[in-house]
């Protein structure tokens, strides 16, 4: 299989877990390649996400690594060979790669948890609201670039609104609810849309009011994507220079703890809906 110039996020996550399994038994990459009957550089390329691997070879490899976690092996097996490109591939080369990685991360997850302080969750933004956000970028984007990013953001929403919608828990700070991006009419329509989304069985929106004071991760925008095995969970955070992805087991555990605290700090699901309705009514 030809190497990928820019490996997708899930292929990189796949390679990262294989590297951890190899390092856990103290085996070098060339040694592992020899035992697998592959070129001595094959393991390094697989771990970097540059090459894919068949399920058969994966199971041989984890056997070499003496991995006895069947659930992890099965989860990795679902990420092997012949994976078809996703809908986001049509945007490749047109919007930043980090946007595509987020799409793939969400698409492969079984549950999403987010914390938003300054912005509302992208998965529930209206077209006008999303456009207002991208219009604020400095230096300004060309109109085509803005429209491509808006279209991509709207397409992402199928993961929580489509036929195979997954569970979603989003914690939103009052500041994000009150920020009138695009003007009062756009803000009012956005909050109405948020209320409608909160009625979905798979969606839980929680609000942290100003009165709640401080809370962990108050200064960050966080997406925690859960997979069929916690080892494959991944955190996405925005930064001024682009997307940041975190997959260290210790950091993932810390993020789960922080998210638990943040969600307990927020209002209940019902009180959050009432709060959003009140803010919308004030516009």
XYZ file of C-alpha atoms in Angstrom:
283
model
C 0.000 0.000 0.000
C 1.355 3.428 -0.890
C 2.332 5.686 2.003
C 0.079 8.600 2.898
C 1.580 12.093 2.776
C -0.722 13.369 5.545
C -2.060 10.408 7.548
C -5.649 10.793 8.852
C -6.097 11.146 12.603
C -7.523 7.647 13.146
C -4.686 6.040 11.221
C -2.240 7.949 13.417
C -4.120 6.830 16.550
C -4.003 3.250 15.291
C -0.234 3.503 14.834
C 0.259 5.118 18.222
C -1.431 2.226 20.015
C 0.652 -0.327 18.122
C 3.792 1.564 19.120
C 2.729 1.491 22.775
C 2.102 -2.260 22.601
C 5.525 -2.814 21.036
C 7.307 -0.620 23.581
C 5.478 -2.386 26.427
C 7.382 -5.600 25.601
C 10.657 -3.763 24.967
C 10.890 -4.742 21.295
C 12.548 -2.641 18.600
C 10.700 -1.770 15.399
C 13.168 -3.681 13.139
C 12.882 -6.773 15.351
C 9.094 -6.642 15.193
C 9.245 -6.251 11.426
C 11.504 -9.290 11.161
C 9.138 -11.431 13.232
C 6.242 -10.233 11.087
C 8.177 -11.090 7.931
C 8.090 -7.498 6.685
C 10.598 -4.904 5.548
C 12.597 -3.534 8.502
C 11.040 -0.068 8.052
C 7.454 -1.352 7.837
C 6.695 -1.067 11.549
C 7.915 2.531 11.725
C 5.746 3.433 8.737
C 2.696 1.713 10.234
C 3.183 3.418 13.588
C 3.501 6.808 11.889
C 0.279 6.189 9.956
C 2.042 6.228 6.599
C 1.043 2.629 5.814
C -2.148 0.705 6.506
C -2.223 -2.911 7.618
C -4.617 -5.824 7.120
C -6.549 -7.332 10.007
C -4.643 -10.592 9.570
C -1.285 -8.863 9.917
C -2.561 -6.803 12.838
C -3.550 -9.930 14.761
C -0.160 -11.505 14.030
C 1.549 -8.346 15.225
C -0.357 -8.036 18.514
C 0.336 -11.718 19.115
C 4.040 -10.950 18.729
C 3.537 -8.134 21.253
C 1.826 -10.585 23.647
C -1.261 -8.401 23.916
C -4.014 -10.244 25.811
C -6.588 -7.444 25.767
C -9.072 -8.944 23.311
C -11.351 -5.901 23.378
C -8.452 -3.625 22.380
C -7.392 -6.006 19.614
C -10.940 -6.125 18.260
C -11.166 -2.321 18.399
C -7.895 -2.030 16.483
C -9.089 -4.649 13.984
C -12.038 -2.426 13.114
C -9.561 0.292 12.124
C -7.563 -1.842 9.677
C -7.368 -2.377 5.941
C -9.721 -1.203 3.255
C -11.224 1.717 5.167
C -13.152 3.872 2.748
C -12.758 7.617 2.745
C -15.413 9.673 4.476
C -17.607 12.519 3.288
C -14.973 14.973 4.542
C -12.562 13.885 1.799
C -14.316 16.201 -0.636
C -12.940 19.090 1.417
C -9.340 17.841 1.347
C -7.010 20.551 0.110
C -9.786 23.145 0.446
C -9.888 23.679 4.221
C -7.230 23.114 6.939
C -6.357 19.431 7.593
C -7.268 19.818 11.276
C -10.898 20.378 10.284
C -10.898 17.041 8.449
C -9.271 15.283 11.402
C -12.041 16.523 13.699
C -14.644 15.198 11.254
C -13.032 11.769 11.179
C -12.568 11.761 14.951
C -16.277 12.482 15.494
C -17.361 10.003 12.828
C -15.491 7.116 14.459
C -16.572 7.869 18.030
C -19.309 6.146 20.017
C -19.906 9.183 22.280
C -18.823 12.822 22.370
C -18.310 15.149 25.321
C -17.475 18.831 24.889
C -16.826 21.963 26.919
C -17.303 25.375 25.282
C -16.678 28.706 26.989
C -16.652 31.372 24.277
C -18.375 29.597 21.389
C -21.382 27.342 21.013
C -20.709 23.733 19.915
C -19.969 23.503 16.203
C -22.250 20.486 15.922
C -25.237 22.712 16.725
C -24.349 25.977 15.022
C -26.701 27.464 12.458
C -25.395 28.466 9.060
C -25.534 32.192 9.865
C -23.858 31.717 13.242
C -21.033 29.649 11.736
C -20.544 32.184 8.969
C -20.296 35.003 11.524
C -17.524 33.093 13.331
C -15.466 32.524 10.189
C -15.935 36.162 9.160
C -14.007 37.154 12.306
C -10.805 35.367 11.292
C -7.735 37.601 10.879
C -6.495 37.997 8.228
C -9.928 37.740 6.566
C -10.713 34.608 4.581
C -11.837 34.767 0.976
C -15.577 34.325 0.580
C -15.139 30.867 -0.991
C -13.018 29.738 1.970
C -15.671 30.946 4.397
C -18.444 29.130 2.542
C -16.427 25.905 2.366
C -15.816 25.995 6.126
C -19.479 26.716 6.801
C -20.592 23.845 4.547
C -18.135 21.488 6.231
C -19.323 22.514 9.709
C -22.953 21.885 8.776
C -22.090 18.495 7.258
C -20.366 17.462 10.512
C -23.655 17.733 12.352
C -24.956 14.458 10.925
C -22.956 12.621 13.581
C -25.474 13.791 16.215
C -28.553 14.440 14.058
C -28.407 11.754 11.345
C -29.800 8.228 11.143
C -26.887 6.829 13.158
C -26.605 9.657 15.681
C -24.347 9.012 18.675
C -24.755 10.246 22.268
C -23.498 13.757 22.926
C -22.981 15.679 26.172
C -22.069 19.341 25.722
C -21.301 21.797 28.509
C -21.728 25.442 27.514
C -20.795 28.512 29.545
C -23.235 31.399 29.842
C -20.707 33.632 28.054
C -21.112 31.613 24.861
C -24.896 31.863 25.087
C -24.840 35.634 25.431
C -22.320 36.400 22.687
C -24.372 37.950 19.870
C -22.392 36.745 16.870
C -23.985 37.990 13.668
C -26.364 40.318 15.517
C -29.478 39.878 17.649
C -31.599 38.068 15.049
C -28.869 35.554 14.273
C -28.195 35.038 17.984
C -31.901 34.504 18.729
C -32.254 31.991 15.890
C -29.132 30.208 17.084
C -30.448 29.796 20.629
C -33.803 28.577 19.305
C -31.935 25.993 17.227
C -29.946 24.979 20.317
C -33.169 24.447 22.267
C -34.579 22.296 19.482
C -31.385 20.215 19.415
C -31.577 19.704 23.194
C -34.881 17.867 22.733
C -33.147 15.005 20.929
C -32.839 11.842 23.043
C -29.136 11.503 22.267
C -28.263 15.110 23.100
C -27.595 16.507 26.573
C -26.779 20.217 26.785
C -25.654 21.576 30.146
C -25.165 25.243 31.024
C -22.665 26.715 33.466
C -23.948 30.150 34.559
C -21.643 33.006 35.557
C -22.847 32.503 39.137
C -21.182 29.063 39.263
C -17.759 30.694 39.399
C -14.622 28.947 38.179
C -14.321 25.393 36.917
C -11.649 23.139 35.330
C -10.794 23.877 31.671
C -12.640 27.231 31.842
C -10.221 28.720 29.333
C -10.327 25.883 26.810
C -12.542 24.461 24.095
C -12.453 20.692 24.536
C -13.794 17.761 22.526
C -13.469 14.308 24.085
C -14.193 11.513 21.592
C -14.914 8.127 23.158
C -14.207 4.915 21.237
C -15.029 1.257 21.785
C -11.913 0.983 23.939
C -10.716 3.782 26.234
C -7.152 3.341 24.945
C -8.341 4.769 21.637
C -10.142 7.790 23.109
C -8.837 11.123 21.812
C -9.083 14.736 22.948
C -9.183 17.626 20.504
C -8.416 21.185 21.569
C -8.261 24.363 19.525
C -5.153 26.536 19.555
C -4.134 29.746 17.745
C -1.938 27.655 15.447
C -4.406 24.857 14.706
C -5.866 21.649 16.076
C -4.172 19.826 18.960
C -4.871 16.126 19.571
C -4.113 14.398 22.875
C -4.024 10.625 23.431
C -1.694 9.961 26.366
C -3.402 7.484 28.746
C -2.612 9.674 31.761
C -3.899 12.822 30.084
C -7.047 11.060 28.873
C -7.770 9.935 32.440
C -7.244 13.488 33.678
C -9.590 14.868 31.036
C -12.303 12.369 31.986
C -12.000 13.490 35.603
C -12.154 17.162 34.641
C -15.175 16.596 32.424
C -16.960 14.806 35.261
C -16.323 17.813 37.519
C -17.428 20.318 34.877
C -20.656 18.435 34.136
C -21.474 18.276 37.850
C -20.833 22.034 38.118
C -23.384 22.754 35.390
C -27.133 23.107 35.762
C -29.281 20.033 35.204
C -30.496 19.225 31.717
C -33.941 20.674 32.441
C -32.651 23.809 34.181
C -30.150 24.315 31.348
C -32.987 24.334 28.824
C -34.837 26.892 30.917
C -31.692 29.014 31.127
C -31.170 28.966 27.353
C -34.823 29.880 26.836
C -34.454 32.837 29.214
C -31.349 34.139 27.438
C -33.096 33.827 24.058
C -36.155 35.655 25.378
C -33.968 38.557 26.538
C -32.647 39.167 23.012
